[in-house]
């Protein structure tokens, strides 16, 4: 059961990270096309900047950041202060990992919940972006998906850390001493 949960969390986190990376590549391509179009505008070639590129970039960048959070959590790559960790016994480091994972799971869950409420609010009032007039709730939906995946992966990380603490084994934490 644990192995299946581990594979599922890994698949979800990796898929979200790859999706976020593809999104960044797409935004970069659109930005380049828009810049080239803006540069060629004085030549009257018929090209111009992409209308709403700022709106597209803003929503796309936010979606990409949210998409990277599950992978970051799974790999324990969030910011950490581990100055004294090498001095602590392994069980204390595993306990700290569990505490941090519980906190991250709580934060991810609350953020996903609040983002969902924000999305429903934007949907209810039909708010749109300034230039493109795209529905703002679509950007929030991308955030909800990323944060929900983050919460699921963070819940797995709690399980992983608790299992490591109970079985006194390495949980893939960065503080383990071998």
PDB file of C-alpha atoms in Angstrom:
ATOM      1  CA  UNK A   1       0.000   0.000   0.000  1.00  0.00           C
ATOM      2  CA  UNK A   2       2.783   2.433   0.891  1.00  0.00           C
ATOM      3  CA  UNK A   3       4.609   1.705  -2.364  1.00  0.00           C
ATOM      4  CA  UNK A   4       1.473   2.517  -4.393  1.00  0.00           C
ATOM      5  CA  UNK A   5       0.958   5.735  -2.425  1.00  0.00           C
ATOM      6  CA  UNK A   6       4.586   6.677  -2.969  1.00  0.00           C
ATOM      7  CA  UNK A   7       4.368   6.053  -6.709  1.00  0.00           C
ATOM      8  CA  UNK A   8       1.117   8.008  -6.942  1.00  0.00           C
ATOM      9  CA  UNK A   9       2.547  11.002  -5.074  1.00  0.00           C
ATOM     10  CA  UNK A  10       5.686  10.873  -7.215  1.00  0.00           C
ATOM     11  CA  UNK A  11       3.643  10.684 -10.435  1.00  0.00           C
ATOM     12  CA  UNK A  12       1.386  13.569  -9.377  1.00  0.00           C
ATOM     13  CA  UNK A  13       4.279  15.793  -8.307  1.00  0.00           C
ATOM     14  CA  UNK A  14       6.364  15.040 -11.391  1.00  0.00           C
ATOM     15  CA  UNK A  15       3.405  15.521 -13.744  1.00  0.00           C
ATOM     16  CA  UNK A  16       2.601  18.883 -12.193  1.00  0.00           C
ATOM     17  CA  UNK A  17       6.246  19.993 -12.408  1.00  0.00           C
ATOM     18  CA  UNK A  18       6.463  18.982 -16.068  1.00  0.00           C
ATOM     19  CA  UNK A  19       3.202  20.775 -16.784  1.00  0.00           C
ATOM     20  CA  UNK A  20       4.557  23.883 -15.060  1.00  0.00           C
ATOM     21  CA  UNK A  21       7.748  23.662 -17.104  1.00  0.00           C
ATOM     22  CA  UNK A  22       5.826  23.339 -20.371  1.00  0.00           C
ATOM     23  CA  UNK A  23       3.722  26.311 -19.328  1.00  0.00           C
ATOM     24  CA  UNK A  24       6.854  28.397 -18.736  1.00  0.00           C
ATOM     25  CA  UNK A  25       8.230  27.397 -22.139  1.00  0.00           C
ATOM     26  CA  UNK A  26       4.935  28.399 -23.739  1.00  0.00           C
ATOM     27  CA  UNK A  27       4.871  31.752 -21.955  1.00  0.00           C
ATOM     28  CA  UNK A  28       8.473  32.380 -22.995  1.00  0.00           C
ATOM     29  CA  UNK A  29       7.618  31.597 -26.626  1.00  0.00           C
ATOM     30  CA  UNK A  30       4.574  33.869 -26.607  1.00  0.00           C
ATOM     31  CA  UNK A  31       6.591  36.659 -25.005  1.00  0.00           C
ATOM     32  CA  UNK A  32       9.291  36.340 -27.676  1.00  0.00           C
ATOM     33  CA  UNK A  33       6.682  36.409 -30.446  1.00  0.00           C
ATOM     34  CA  UNK A  34       5.066  39.474 -28.874  1.00  0.00           C
ATOM     35  CA  UNK A  35       8.408  41.272 -28.567  1.00  0.00           C
ATOM     36  CA  UNK A  36       9.294  40.476 -32.189  1.00  0.00           C
ATOM     37  CA  UNK A  37       5.862  41.686 -33.273  1.00  0.00           C
ATOM     38  CA  UNK A  38       6.277  44.898 -31.295  1.00  0.00           C
ATOM     39  CA  UNK A  39       9.729  45.417 -32.831  1.00  0.00           C
ATOM     40  CA  UNK A  40       8.423  44.903 -36.375  1.00  0.00           C
ATOM     41  CA  UNK A  41       5.419  47.171 -35.847  1.00  0.00           C
ATOM     42  CA  UNK A  42       7.164  50.308 -37.240  1.00  0.00           C
ATOM     43  CA  UNK A  43       7.959  48.396 -40.458  1.00  0.00           C
ATOM     44  CA  UNK A  44       4.216  48.016 -41.088  1.00  0.00           C
ATOM     45  CA  UNK A  45       4.563  44.306 -41.864  1.00  0.00           C
ATOM     46  CA  UNK A  46       1.224  43.555 -40.284  1.00  0.00           C
ATOM     47  CA  UNK A  47       2.635  42.013 -37.152  1.00  0.00           C
ATOM     48  CA  UNK A  48       2.271  43.522 -33.742  1.00  0.00           C
ATOM     49  CA  UNK A  49       2.427  42.595 -30.096  1.00  0.00           C
ATOM     50  CA  UNK A  50       0.130  39.880 -28.792  1.00  0.00           C
ATOM     51  CA  UNK A  51      -2.910  41.512 -27.268  1.00  0.00           C
ATOM     52  CA  UNK A  52      -3.164  40.648 -23.597  1.00  0.00           C
ATOM     53  CA  UNK A  53       0.371  39.246 -23.281  1.00  0.00           C
ATOM     54  CA  UNK A  54       0.631  40.764 -19.811  1.00  0.00           C
ATOM     55  CA  UNK A  55      -2.548  39.003 -18.711  1.00  0.00           C
ATOM     56  CA  UNK A  56      -1.367  35.720 -20.222  1.00  0.00           C
ATOM     57  CA  UNK A  57       2.040  36.033 -18.582  1.00  0.00           C
ATOM     58  CA  UNK A  58       0.598  36.954 -15.205  1.00  0.00           C
ATOM     59  CA  UNK A  59      -1.831  34.029 -15.051  1.00  0.00           C
ATOM     60  CA  UNK A  60       0.627  31.590 -16.616  1.00  0.00           C
ATOM     61  CA  UNK A  61       3.462  32.413 -14.231  1.00  0.00           C
ATOM     62  CA  UNK A  62       1.187  32.015 -11.221  1.00  0.00           C
ATOM     63  CA  UNK A  63      -0.039  28.663 -12.540  1.00  0.00           C
ATOM     64  CA  UNK A  64       3.556  27.503 -13.116  1.00  0.00           C
ATOM     65  CA  UNK A  65       4.635  28.446  -9.603  1.00  0.00           C
ATOM     66  CA  UNK A  66       1.712  26.537  -8.095  1.00  0.00           C
ATOM     67  CA  UNK A  67       2.510  23.558 -10.342  1.00  0.00           C
ATOM     68  CA  UNK A  68       6.073  23.348  -8.995  1.00  0.00           C
ATOM     69  CA  UNK A  69       5.061  23.234  -5.309  1.00  0.00           C
ATOM     70  CA  UNK A  70       4.220  19.490  -5.140  1.00  0.00           C
ATOM     71  CA  UNK A  71       7.600  18.465  -6.601  1.00  0.00           C
ATOM     72  CA  UNK A  72       9.402  20.865  -4.298  1.00  0.00           C
ATOM     73  CA  UNK A  73       7.614  19.360  -1.286  1.00  0.00           C
ATOM     74  CA  UNK A  74       8.215  15.763  -2.331  1.00  0.00           C
ATOM     75  CA  UNK A  75      11.942  16.431  -2.795  1.00  0.00           C
ATOM     76  CA  UNK A  76      12.251  18.419   0.467  1.00  0.00           C
ATOM     77  CA  UNK A  77      13.545  21.428  -1.437  1.00  0.00           C
ATOM     78  CA  UNK A  78      11.619  24.123   0.408  1.00  0.00           C
ATOM     79  CA  UNK A  79      13.715  26.617   2.316  1.00  0.00           C
ATOM     80  CA  UNK A  80      15.234  25.061   5.416  1.00  0.00           C
ATOM     81  CA  UNK A  81      17.518  26.220   8.167  1.00  0.00           C
ATOM     82  CA  UNK A  82      19.652  23.213   8.955  1.00  0.00           C
ATOM     83  CA  UNK A  83      22.678  24.814  10.548  1.00  0.00           C
ATOM     84  CA  UNK A  84      22.561  22.557  13.604  1.00  0.00           C
ATOM     85  CA  UNK A  85      20.945  19.500  11.982  1.00  0.00           C
ATOM     86  CA  UNK A  86      24.233  17.597  11.619  1.00  0.00           C
ATOM     87  CA  UNK A  87      24.700  17.895  15.392  1.00  0.00           C
ATOM     88  CA  UNK A  88      21.283  16.408  16.214  1.00  0.00           C
ATOM     89  CA  UNK A  89      20.708  12.679  16.564  1.00  0.00           C
ATOM     90  CA  UNK A  90      18.954  11.032  13.615  1.00  0.00           C
ATOM     91  CA  UNK A  91      15.703  10.536  15.548  1.00  0.00           C
ATOM     92  CA  UNK A  92      15.510  14.243  16.303  1.00  0.00           C
ATOM     93  CA  UNK A  93      16.006  15.095  12.627  1.00  0.00           C
ATOM     94  CA  UNK A  94      13.253  12.627  11.679  1.00  0.00           C
ATOM     95  CA  UNK A  95      10.998  14.241  14.293  1.00  0.00           C
ATOM     96  CA  UNK A  96      11.743  17.682  12.867  1.00  0.00           C
ATOM     97  CA  UNK A  97      11.002  16.373   9.353  1.00  0.00           C
ATOM     98  CA  UNK A  98       7.629  15.098  10.561  1.00  0.00           C
ATOM     99  CA  UNK A  99       6.816  18.393  12.266  1.00  0.00           C
ATOM    100  CA  UNK A 100       7.751  20.391   9.155  1.00  0.00           C
ATOM    101  CA  UNK A 101       5.739  18.056   6.911  1.00  0.00           C
ATOM    102  CA  UNK A 102       2.669  18.394   9.139  1.00  0.00           C
ATOM    103  CA  UNK A 103       3.021  22.185   9.025  1.00  0.00           C
ATOM    104  CA  UNK A 104       3.444  22.189   5.237  1.00  0.00           C
ATOM    105  CA  UNK A 105       0.411  19.928   4.837  1.00  0.00           C
ATOM    106  CA  UNK A 106      -1.659  22.299   6.961  1.00  0.00           C
ATOM    107  CA  UNK A 107      -0.458  25.352   5.035  1.00  0.00           C
ATOM    108  CA  UNK A 108      -1.058  23.676   1.656  1.00  0.00           C
ATOM    109  CA  UNK A 109      -4.546  22.578   2.687  1.00  0.00           C
ATOM    110  CA  UNK A 110      -5.540  26.010   3.962  1.00  0.00           C
ATOM    111  CA  UNK A 111      -4.124  27.682   0.835  1.00  0.00           C
ATOM    112  CA  UNK A 112      -6.016  25.267  -1.446  1.00  0.00           C
ATOM    113  CA  UNK A 113      -9.228  25.895   0.482  1.00  0.00           C
ATOM    114  CA  UNK A 114      -8.844  29.694   0.396  1.00  0.00           C
ATOM    115  CA  UNK A 115      -7.865  29.680  -3.289  1.00  0.00           C
ATOM    116  CA  UNK A 116     -10.998  27.655  -4.030  1.00  0.00           C
ATOM    117  CA  UNK A 117     -13.121  30.235  -2.215  1.00  0.00           C
ATOM    118  CA  UNK A 118     -11.365  33.007  -4.128  1.00  0.00           C
ATOM    119  CA  UNK A 119     -11.992  31.221  -7.430  1.00  0.00           C
ATOM    120  CA  UNK A 120     -15.691  30.817  -6.618  1.00  0.00           C
ATOM    121  CA  UNK A 121     -15.859  34.524  -5.777  1.00  0.00           C
ATOM    122  CA  UNK A 122     -14.235  35.508  -9.104  1.00  0.00           C
ATOM    123  CA  UNK A 123     -16.590  33.148 -10.927  1.00  0.00           C
ATOM    124  CA  UNK A 124     -19.664  34.550  -9.171  1.00  0.00           C
ATOM    125  CA  UNK A 125     -18.827  38.159 -10.085  1.00  0.00           C
ATOM    126  CA  UNK A 126     -17.593  37.380 -13.630  1.00  0.00           C
ATOM    127  CA  UNK A 127     -14.378  39.325 -13.071  1.00  0.00           C
ATOM    128  CA  UNK A 128     -12.135  39.573 -16.139  1.00  0.00           C
ATOM    129  CA  UNK A 129      -8.580  40.671 -16.834  1.00  0.00           C
ATOM    130  CA  UNK A 130      -8.027  44.270 -17.878  1.00  0.00           C
ATOM    131  CA  UNK A 131      -6.663  43.854 -21.395  1.00  0.00           C
ATOM    132  CA  UNK A 132      -7.605  40.382 -22.626  1.00  0.00           C
ATOM    133  CA  UNK A 133     -10.972  40.304 -20.837  1.00  0.00           C
ATOM    134  CA  UNK A 134     -10.292  36.654 -19.917  1.00  0.00           C
ATOM    135  CA  UNK A 135     -12.177  35.281 -16.909  1.00  0.00           C
ATOM    136  CA  UNK A 136      -9.975  35.694 -13.822  1.00  0.00           C
ATOM    137  CA  UNK A 137     -11.361  32.504 -12.302  1.00  0.00           C
ATOM    138  CA  UNK A 138      -9.379  30.489 -14.869  1.00  0.00           C
ATOM    139  CA  UNK A 139      -6.139  31.687 -13.280  1.00  0.00           C
ATOM    140  CA  UNK A 140      -7.517  30.781  -9.880  1.00  0.00           C
ATOM    141  CA  UNK A 141      -8.480  27.338 -11.186  1.00  0.00           C
ATOM    142  CA  UNK A 142      -4.850  26.703 -12.117  1.00  0.00           C
ATOM    143  CA  UNK A 143      -3.891  27.756  -8.589  1.00  0.00           C
ATOM    144  CA  UNK A 144      -6.498  25.459  -7.055  1.00  0.00           C
ATOM    145  CA  UNK A 145      -5.196  22.509  -9.078  1.00  0.00           C
ATOM    146  CA  UNK A 146      -1.570  23.205  -8.101  1.00  0.00           C
ATOM    147  CA  UNK A 147      -2.373  23.795  -4.443  1.00  0.00           C
ATOM    148  CA  UNK A 148      -4.607  20.711  -4.263  1.00  0.00           C
ATOM    149  CA  UNK A 149      -1.779  18.599  -5.686  1.00  0.00           C
ATOM    150  CA  UNK A 150       0.559  20.275  -3.197  1.00  0.00           C
ATOM    151  CA  UNK A 151      -1.769  19.350  -0.320  1.00  0.00           C
ATOM    152  CA  UNK A 152      -2.031  15.733  -1.485  1.00  0.00           C
ATOM    153  CA  UNK A 153       1.731  15.390  -1.864  1.00  0.00           C
ATOM    154  CA  UNK A 154       2.265  17.102   1.503  1.00  0.00           C
ATOM    155  CA  UNK A 155      -0.124  14.577   3.098  1.00  0.00           C
ATOM    156  CA  UNK A 156       1.966  11.786   1.594  1.00  0.00           C
ATOM    157  CA  UNK A 157       5.110  13.434   3.013  1.00  0.00           C
ATOM    158  CA  UNK A 158       3.521  13.356   6.487  1.00  0.00           C
ATOM    159  CA  UNK A 159       2.925   9.638   6.011  1.00  0.00           C
ATOM    160  CA  UNK A 160       6.493   9.154   4.760  1.00  0.00           C
ATOM    161  CA  UNK A 161       7.993  11.027   7.726  1.00  0.00           C
ATOM    162  CA  UNK A 162       5.774   9.281  10.290  1.00  0.00           C
ATOM    163  CA  UNK A 163       6.686   5.915   8.804  1.00  0.00           C
ATOM    164  CA  UNK A 164      10.385   6.769   8.946  1.00  0.00           C
ATOM    165  CA  UNK A 165      10.083   7.930  12.545  1.00  0.00           C
ATOM    166  CA  UNK A 166       8.236   4.781  13.633  1.00  0.00           C
ATOM    167  CA  UNK A 167      10.568   2.440  11.803  1.00  0.00           C
ATOM    168  CA  UNK A 168      13.713   4.464  12.589  1.00  0.00           C
ATOM    169  CA  UNK A 169      14.750   4.637   8.960  1.00  0.00           C
ATOM    170  CA  UNK A 170      15.828   7.260   6.461  1.00  0.00           C
ATOM    171  CA  UNK A 171      12.826   9.022   4.929  1.00  0.00           C
ATOM    172  CA  UNK A 172      14.795  10.764   2.223  1.00  0.00           C
ATOM    173  CA  UNK A 173      15.320  13.711   4.538  1.00  0.00           C
ATOM    174  CA  UNK A 174      18.261  15.997   4.039  1.00  0.00           C
ATOM    175  CA  UNK A 175      19.455  15.733   7.649  1.00  0.00           C
ATOM    176  CA  UNK A 176      20.050  12.018   7.860  1.00  0.00           C
ATOM    177  CA  UNK A 177      23.476  10.832   8.866  1.00  0.00           C
ATOM    178  CA  UNK A 178      24.716   7.515   7.561  1.00  0.00           C
TER     179      UNK A 178
END
